[in-house]
mmCIF file of C-alpha atoms and ligand atoms in Angstrom:
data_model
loop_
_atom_site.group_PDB
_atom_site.id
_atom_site.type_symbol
_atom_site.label_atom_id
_atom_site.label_comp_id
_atom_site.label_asym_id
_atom_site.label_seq_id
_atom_site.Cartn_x
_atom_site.Cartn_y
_atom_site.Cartn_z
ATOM 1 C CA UNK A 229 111.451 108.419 94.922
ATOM 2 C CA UNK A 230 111.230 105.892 91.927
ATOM 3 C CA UNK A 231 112.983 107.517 88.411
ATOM 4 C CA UNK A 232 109.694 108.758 87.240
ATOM 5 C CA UNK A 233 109.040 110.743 89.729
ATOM 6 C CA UNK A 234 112.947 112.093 90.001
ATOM 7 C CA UNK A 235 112.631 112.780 85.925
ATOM 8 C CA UNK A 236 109.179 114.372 86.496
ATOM 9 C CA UNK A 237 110.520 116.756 89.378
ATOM 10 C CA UNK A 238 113.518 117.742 87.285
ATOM 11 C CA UNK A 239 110.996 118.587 84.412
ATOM 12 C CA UNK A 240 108.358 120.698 87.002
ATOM 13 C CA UNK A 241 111.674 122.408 87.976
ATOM 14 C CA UNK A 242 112.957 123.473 84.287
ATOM 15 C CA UNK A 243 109.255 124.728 83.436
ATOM 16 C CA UNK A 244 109.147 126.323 87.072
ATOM 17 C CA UNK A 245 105.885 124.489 88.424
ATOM 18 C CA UNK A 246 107.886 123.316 91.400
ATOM 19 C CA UNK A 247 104.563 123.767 93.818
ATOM 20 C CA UNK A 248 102.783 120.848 91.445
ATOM 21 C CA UNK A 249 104.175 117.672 93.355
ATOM 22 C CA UNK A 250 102.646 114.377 91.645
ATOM 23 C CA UNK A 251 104.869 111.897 94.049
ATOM 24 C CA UNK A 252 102.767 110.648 96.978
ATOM 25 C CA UNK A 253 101.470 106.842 98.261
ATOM 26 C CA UNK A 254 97.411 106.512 97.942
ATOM 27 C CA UNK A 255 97.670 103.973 101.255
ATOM 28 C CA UNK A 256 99.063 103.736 103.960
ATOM 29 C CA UNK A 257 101.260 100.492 104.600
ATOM 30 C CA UNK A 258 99.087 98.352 106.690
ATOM 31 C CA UNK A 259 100.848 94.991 108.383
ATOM 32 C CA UNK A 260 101.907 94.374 104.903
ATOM 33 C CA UNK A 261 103.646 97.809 104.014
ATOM 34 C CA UNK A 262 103.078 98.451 100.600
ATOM 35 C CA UNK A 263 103.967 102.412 100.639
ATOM 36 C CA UNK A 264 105.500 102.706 97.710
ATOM 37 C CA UNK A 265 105.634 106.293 96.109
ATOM 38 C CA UNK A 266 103.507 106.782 92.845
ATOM 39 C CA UNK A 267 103.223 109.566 90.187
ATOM 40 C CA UNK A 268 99.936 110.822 90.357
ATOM 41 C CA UNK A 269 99.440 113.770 87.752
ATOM 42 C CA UNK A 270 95.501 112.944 87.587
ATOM 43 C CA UNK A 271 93.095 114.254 90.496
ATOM 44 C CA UNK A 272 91.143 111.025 92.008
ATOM 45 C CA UNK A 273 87.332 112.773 90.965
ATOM 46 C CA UNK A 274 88.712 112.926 87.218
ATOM 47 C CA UNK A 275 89.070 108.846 87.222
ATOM 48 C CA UNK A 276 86.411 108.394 89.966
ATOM 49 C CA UNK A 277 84.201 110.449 87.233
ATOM 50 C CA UNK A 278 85.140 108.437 84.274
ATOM 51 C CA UNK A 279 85.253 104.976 85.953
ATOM 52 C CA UNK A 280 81.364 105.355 87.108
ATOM 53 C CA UNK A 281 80.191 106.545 83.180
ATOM 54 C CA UNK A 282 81.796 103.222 82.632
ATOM 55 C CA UNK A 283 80.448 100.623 85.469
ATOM 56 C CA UNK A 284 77.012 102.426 84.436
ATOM 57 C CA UNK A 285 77.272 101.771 81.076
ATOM 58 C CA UNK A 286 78.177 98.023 81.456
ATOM 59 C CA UNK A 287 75.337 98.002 83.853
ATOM 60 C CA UNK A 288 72.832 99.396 81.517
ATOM 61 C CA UNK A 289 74.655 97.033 78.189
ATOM 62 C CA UNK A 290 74.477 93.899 80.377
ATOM 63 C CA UNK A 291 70.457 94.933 81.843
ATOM 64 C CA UNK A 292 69.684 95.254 78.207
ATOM 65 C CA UNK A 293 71.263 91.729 77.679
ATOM 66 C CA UNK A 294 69.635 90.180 80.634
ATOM 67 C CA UNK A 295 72.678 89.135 82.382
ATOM 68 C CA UNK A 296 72.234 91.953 85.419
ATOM 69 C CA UNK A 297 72.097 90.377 88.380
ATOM 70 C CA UNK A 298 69.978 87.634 87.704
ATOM 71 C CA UNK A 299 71.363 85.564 90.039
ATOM 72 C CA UNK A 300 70.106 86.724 93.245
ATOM 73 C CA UNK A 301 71.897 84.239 95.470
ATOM 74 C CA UNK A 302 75.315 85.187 94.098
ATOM 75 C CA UNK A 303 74.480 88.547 94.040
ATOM 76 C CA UNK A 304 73.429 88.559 98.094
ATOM 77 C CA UNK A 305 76.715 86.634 98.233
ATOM 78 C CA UNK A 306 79.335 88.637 96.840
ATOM 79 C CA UNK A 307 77.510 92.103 98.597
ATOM 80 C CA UNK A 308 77.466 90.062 101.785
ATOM 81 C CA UNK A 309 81.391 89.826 101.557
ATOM 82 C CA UNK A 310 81.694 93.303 100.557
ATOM 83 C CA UNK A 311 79.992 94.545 102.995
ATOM 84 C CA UNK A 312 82.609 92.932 105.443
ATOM 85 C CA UNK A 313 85.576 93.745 103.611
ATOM 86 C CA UNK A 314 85.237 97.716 102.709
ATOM 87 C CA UNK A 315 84.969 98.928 106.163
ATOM 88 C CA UNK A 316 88.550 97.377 106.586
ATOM 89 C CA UNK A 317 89.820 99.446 103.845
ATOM 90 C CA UNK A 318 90.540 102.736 106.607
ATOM 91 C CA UNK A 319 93.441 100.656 107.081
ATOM 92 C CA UNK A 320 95.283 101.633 104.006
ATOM 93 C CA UNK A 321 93.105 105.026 103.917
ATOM 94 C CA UNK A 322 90.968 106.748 105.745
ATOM 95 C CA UNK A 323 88.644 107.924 102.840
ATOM 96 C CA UNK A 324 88.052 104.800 101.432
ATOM 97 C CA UNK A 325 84.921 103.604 103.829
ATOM 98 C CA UNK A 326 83.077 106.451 102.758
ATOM 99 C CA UNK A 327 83.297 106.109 98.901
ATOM 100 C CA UNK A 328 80.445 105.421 97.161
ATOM 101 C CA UNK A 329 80.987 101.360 96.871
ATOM 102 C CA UNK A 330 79.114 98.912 94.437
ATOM 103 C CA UNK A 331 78.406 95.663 93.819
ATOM 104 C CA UNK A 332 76.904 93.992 90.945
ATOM 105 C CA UNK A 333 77.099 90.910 89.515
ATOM 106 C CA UNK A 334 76.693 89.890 85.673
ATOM 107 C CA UNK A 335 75.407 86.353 84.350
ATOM 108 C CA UNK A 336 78.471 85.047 82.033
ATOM 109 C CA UNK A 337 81.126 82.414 81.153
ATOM 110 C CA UNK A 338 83.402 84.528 81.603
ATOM 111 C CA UNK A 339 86.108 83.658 84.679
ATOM 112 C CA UNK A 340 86.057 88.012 85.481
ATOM 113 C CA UNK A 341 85.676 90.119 88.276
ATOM 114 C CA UNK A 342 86.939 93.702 88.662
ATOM 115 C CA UNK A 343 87.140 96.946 90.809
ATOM 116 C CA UNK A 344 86.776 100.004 88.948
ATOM 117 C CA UNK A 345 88.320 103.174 90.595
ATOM 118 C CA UNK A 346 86.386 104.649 93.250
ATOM 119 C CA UNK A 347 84.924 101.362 94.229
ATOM 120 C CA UNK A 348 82.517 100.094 91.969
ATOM 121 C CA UNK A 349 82.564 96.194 91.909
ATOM 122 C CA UNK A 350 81.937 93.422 89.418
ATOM 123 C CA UNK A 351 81.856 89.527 89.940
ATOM 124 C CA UNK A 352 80.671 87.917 86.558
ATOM 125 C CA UNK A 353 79.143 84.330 87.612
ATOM 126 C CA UNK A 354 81.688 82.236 85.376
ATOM 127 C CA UNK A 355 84.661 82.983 88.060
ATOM 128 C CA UNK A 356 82.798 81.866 90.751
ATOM 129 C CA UNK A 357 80.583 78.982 89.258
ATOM 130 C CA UNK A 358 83.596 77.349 87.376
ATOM 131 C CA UNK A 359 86.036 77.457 89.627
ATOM 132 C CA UNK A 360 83.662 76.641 92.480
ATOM 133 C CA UNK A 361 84.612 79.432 94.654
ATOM 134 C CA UNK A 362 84.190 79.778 97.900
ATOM 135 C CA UNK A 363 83.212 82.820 100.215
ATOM 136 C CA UNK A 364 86.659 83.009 101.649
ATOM 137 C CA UNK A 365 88.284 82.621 97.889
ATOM 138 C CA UNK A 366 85.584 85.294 96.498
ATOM 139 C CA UNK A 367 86.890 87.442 99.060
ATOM 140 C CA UNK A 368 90.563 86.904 98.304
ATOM 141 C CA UNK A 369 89.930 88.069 94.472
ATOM 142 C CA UNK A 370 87.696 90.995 96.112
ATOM 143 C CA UNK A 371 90.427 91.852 98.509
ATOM 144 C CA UNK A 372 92.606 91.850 95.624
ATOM 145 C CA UNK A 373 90.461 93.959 93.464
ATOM 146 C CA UNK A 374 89.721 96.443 95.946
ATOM 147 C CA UNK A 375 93.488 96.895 96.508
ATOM 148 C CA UNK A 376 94.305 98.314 92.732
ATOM 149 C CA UNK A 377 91.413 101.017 93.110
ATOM 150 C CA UNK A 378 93.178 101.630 96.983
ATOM 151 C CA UNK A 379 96.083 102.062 95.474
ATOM 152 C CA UNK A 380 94.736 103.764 92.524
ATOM 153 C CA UNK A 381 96.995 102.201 90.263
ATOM 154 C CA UNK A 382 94.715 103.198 87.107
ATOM 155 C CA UNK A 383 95.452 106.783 87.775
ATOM 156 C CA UNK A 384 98.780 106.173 87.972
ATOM 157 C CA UNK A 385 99.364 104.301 84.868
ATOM 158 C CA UNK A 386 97.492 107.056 82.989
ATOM 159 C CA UNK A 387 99.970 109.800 84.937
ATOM 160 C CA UNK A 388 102.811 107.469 83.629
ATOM 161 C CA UNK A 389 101.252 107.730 79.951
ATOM 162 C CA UNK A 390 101.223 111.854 80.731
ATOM 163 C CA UNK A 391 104.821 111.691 81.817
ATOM 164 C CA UNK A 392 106.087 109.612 79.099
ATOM 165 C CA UNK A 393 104.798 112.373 76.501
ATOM 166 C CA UNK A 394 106.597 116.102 76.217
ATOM 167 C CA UNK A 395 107.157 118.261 79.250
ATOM 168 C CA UNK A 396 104.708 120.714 77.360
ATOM 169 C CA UNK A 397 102.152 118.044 77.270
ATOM 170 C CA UNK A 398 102.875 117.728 80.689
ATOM 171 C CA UNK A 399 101.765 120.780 81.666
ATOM 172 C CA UNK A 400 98.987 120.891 79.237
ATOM 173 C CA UNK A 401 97.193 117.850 80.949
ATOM 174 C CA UNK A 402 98.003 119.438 84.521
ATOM 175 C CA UNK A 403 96.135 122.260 83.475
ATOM 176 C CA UNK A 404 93.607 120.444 81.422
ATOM 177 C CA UNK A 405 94.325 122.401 77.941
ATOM 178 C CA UNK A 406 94.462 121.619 74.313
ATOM 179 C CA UNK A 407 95.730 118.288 72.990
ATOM 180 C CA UNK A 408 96.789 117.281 76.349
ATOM 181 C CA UNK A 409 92.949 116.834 78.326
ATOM 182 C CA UNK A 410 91.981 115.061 74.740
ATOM 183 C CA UNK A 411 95.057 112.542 75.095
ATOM 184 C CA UNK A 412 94.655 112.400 78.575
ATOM 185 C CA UNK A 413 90.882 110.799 78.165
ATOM 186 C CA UNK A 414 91.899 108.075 75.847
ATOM 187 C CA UNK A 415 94.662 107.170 78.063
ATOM 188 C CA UNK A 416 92.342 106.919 81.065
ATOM 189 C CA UNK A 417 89.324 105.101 79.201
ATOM 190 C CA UNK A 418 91.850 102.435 77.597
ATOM 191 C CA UNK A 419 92.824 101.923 80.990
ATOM 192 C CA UNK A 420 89.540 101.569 82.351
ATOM 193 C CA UNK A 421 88.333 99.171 79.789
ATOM 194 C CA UNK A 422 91.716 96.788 79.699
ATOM 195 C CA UNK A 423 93.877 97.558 82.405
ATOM 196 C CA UNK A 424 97.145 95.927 82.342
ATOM 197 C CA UNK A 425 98.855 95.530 85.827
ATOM 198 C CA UNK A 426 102.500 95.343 86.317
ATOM 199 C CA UNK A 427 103.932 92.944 89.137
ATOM 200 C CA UNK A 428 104.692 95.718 91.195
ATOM 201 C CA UNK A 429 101.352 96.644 90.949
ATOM 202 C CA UNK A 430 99.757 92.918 91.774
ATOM 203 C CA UNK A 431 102.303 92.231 94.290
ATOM 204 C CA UNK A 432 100.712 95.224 96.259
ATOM 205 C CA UNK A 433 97.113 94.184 95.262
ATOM 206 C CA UNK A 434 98.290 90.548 96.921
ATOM 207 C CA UNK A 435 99.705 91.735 99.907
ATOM 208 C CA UNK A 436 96.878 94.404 100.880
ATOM 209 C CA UNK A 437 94.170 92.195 100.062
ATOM 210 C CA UNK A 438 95.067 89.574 101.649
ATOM 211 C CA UNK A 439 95.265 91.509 104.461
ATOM 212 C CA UNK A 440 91.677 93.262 103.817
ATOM 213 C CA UNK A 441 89.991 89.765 103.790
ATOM 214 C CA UNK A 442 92.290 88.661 106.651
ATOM 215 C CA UNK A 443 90.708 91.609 109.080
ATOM 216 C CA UNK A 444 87.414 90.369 107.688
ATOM 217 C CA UNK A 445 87.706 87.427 108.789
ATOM 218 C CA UNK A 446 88.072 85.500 105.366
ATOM 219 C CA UNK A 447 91.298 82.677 105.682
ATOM 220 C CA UNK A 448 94.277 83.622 103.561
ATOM 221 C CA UNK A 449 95.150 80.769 103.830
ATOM 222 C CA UNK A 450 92.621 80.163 100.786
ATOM 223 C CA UNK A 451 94.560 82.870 98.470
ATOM 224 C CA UNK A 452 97.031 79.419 97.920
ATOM 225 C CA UNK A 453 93.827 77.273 96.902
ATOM 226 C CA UNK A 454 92.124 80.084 94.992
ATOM 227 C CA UNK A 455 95.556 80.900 92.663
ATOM 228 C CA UNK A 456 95.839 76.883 92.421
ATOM 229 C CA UNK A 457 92.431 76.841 90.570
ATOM 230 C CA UNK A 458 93.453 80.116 88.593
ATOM 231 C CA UNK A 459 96.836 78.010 87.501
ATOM 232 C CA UNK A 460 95.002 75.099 86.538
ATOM 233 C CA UNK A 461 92.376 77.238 84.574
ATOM 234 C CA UNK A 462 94.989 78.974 82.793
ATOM 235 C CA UNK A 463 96.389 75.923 81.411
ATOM 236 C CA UNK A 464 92.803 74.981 80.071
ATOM 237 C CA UNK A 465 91.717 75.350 76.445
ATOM 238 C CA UNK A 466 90.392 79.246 76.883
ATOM 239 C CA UNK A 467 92.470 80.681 80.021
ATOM 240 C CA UNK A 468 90.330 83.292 81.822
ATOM 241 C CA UNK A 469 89.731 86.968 81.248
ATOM 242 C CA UNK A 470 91.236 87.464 84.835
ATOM 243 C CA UNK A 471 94.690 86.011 84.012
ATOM 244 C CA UNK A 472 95.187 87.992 80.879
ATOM 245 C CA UNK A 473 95.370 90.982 83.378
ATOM 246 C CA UNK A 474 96.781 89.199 86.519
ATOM 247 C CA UNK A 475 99.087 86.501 85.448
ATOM 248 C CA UNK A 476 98.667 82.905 87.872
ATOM 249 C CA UNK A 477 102.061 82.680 88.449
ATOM 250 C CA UNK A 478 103.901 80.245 90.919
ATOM 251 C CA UNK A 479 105.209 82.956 92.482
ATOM 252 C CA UNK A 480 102.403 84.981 93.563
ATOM 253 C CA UNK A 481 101.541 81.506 95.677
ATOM 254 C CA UNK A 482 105.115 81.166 97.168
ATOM 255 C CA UNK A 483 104.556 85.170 98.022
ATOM 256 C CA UNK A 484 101.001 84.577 99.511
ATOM 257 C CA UNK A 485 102.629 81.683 101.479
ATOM 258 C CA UNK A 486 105.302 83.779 102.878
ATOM 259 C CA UNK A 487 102.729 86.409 104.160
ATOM 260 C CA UNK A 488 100.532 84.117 106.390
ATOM 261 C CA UNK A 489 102.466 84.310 109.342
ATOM 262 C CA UNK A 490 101.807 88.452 109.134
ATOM 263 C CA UNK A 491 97.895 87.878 108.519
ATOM 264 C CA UNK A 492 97.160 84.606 110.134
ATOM 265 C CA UNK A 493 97.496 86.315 113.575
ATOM 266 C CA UNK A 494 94.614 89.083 112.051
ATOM 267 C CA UNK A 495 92.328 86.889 110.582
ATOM 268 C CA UNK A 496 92.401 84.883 114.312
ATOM 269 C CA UNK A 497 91.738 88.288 115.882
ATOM 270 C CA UNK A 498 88.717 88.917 113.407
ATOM 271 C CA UNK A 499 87.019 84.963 114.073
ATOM 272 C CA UNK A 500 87.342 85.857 117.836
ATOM 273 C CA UNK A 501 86.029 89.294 117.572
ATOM 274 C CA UNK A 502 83.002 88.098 115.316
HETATM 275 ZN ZN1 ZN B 163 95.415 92.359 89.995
#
């Protein structure tokens, strides 16, 4: 139980709401184990809700533009990797297969690519045209990007926000009343729009995703090359949108070195089996 959750129990205790638990794991831990337990204060359909309004509004904004999937190719490309990497997500949780995934792709210089909550996917051309990625490397960063919306770590950052205010507010949000549901929006759409990740929470997206592309048959061995290119990008003149939410660090390649000898063996299994 991390503090948050112990603080949050004592506080459902004192206002006698002891049957609301908000301390669970999304996933569970895979070869990997990432099981950690999270504060979840926000039902799934609330974000799941919010996060499509936004992926369609970005797809309608960037149709307008002309920047929609205009490259078929890439677009066939990236969907073609999907395809093999979401059915490996019943893993981590047995729900995930079935949501309702998609993948679009948006003509730009910018180095991006995101999973909303819920599974809605976007790979904006710069990433993979400027770094020359390939199919194994896109699915790394897809791997990756599924992961957060596996683990749901959106929803949890806007519980976190929910906890941090007044045990009152608290219960306000639980129960979607007054200020609370108001506050409660504008937490979750800032965190939609600009997530910020904590370490914790890209460690976890690392491990599991490397483990998703692993089973689907992608080499992991390619997360070293693909955060090499990030590193080297970041040191450029404009670093990419990407990094300004998940840091290249030489430490996430000394962690995705030390995990190979757990998803080597699956990614060998996968190549046989294909
Ligand atoms: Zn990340």
């Amino acid at each position: 139980m991390t503090h948050a959750c112990k603080m949050l129990s004592a506080a459902l205790v004192a206002m006698t709401m002891a049957t609301l638990s908000g301390c669970q794991s999304t996933t569970a831990s895979g070869a990997v184990g990432a099981d950690r337990q999270q504060l979840l204060l926000v039902s799934s359909q609330q974000l799941d809700q919010m996060a499509a309004q936004a992926y369609n509004k970005l797809q309608a904004e960037s149709a307008k533009k002309g920047t929609l999937n205009t490259d078929p190719a890439l677009t066939r490309r990236v969907r073609a990797i999907a395809s093999r990497i979401t059915p490996q997500t019943r893993v981590f949780r047995a729900d995930a297969p079935g949501w309702k995934w998609e993948v679009n792709t948006i003509t730009s210089d910018e180095l991006n690519a995101f999973c909303m909550p819920g599974g809605k996917i976007m790979f904006y051309s710069g990433l993979v045209k400027q770094l020359s990625l390939s199919d194994d490397e896109i699915a790394i960063v897809m791997g990756h990007e599924i992961s957060h919306a596996l683990r749901e770590h959106s929803r949890e950052q806007v519980s976190q926000a929910i906890a941090a205010q007044t045990a009152i507010g608290v219960g306000a949000a639980l129960l979607g009343l007054g200020n609370g549901s108001a506050s409660l929006a504008n937490t979750a759409y800032d965190v939609l729009v600009a997530p910020s990740f904590s370490r914790v929470d890209e460690n976890e997206a690392d491990r599991i995703g490397l483990e998703l592309s692993a089973r689907a048959g992608y080499d992991p061995r390619t997360g070293i090359t693909l955060w090499q290119k990030m590193l080297k990008a970041s040191q450029g003149g404009r670093p990419p949108e990407f990094l300004s939410t998940h840091p290249a660090e030489a430490s996430r390649i000394q962690q995705i070195e030390a995990l190979l000898p757990t998803v080597m063996p699956l990614y060998e299994a996968a190549r046989k089996g294909r």
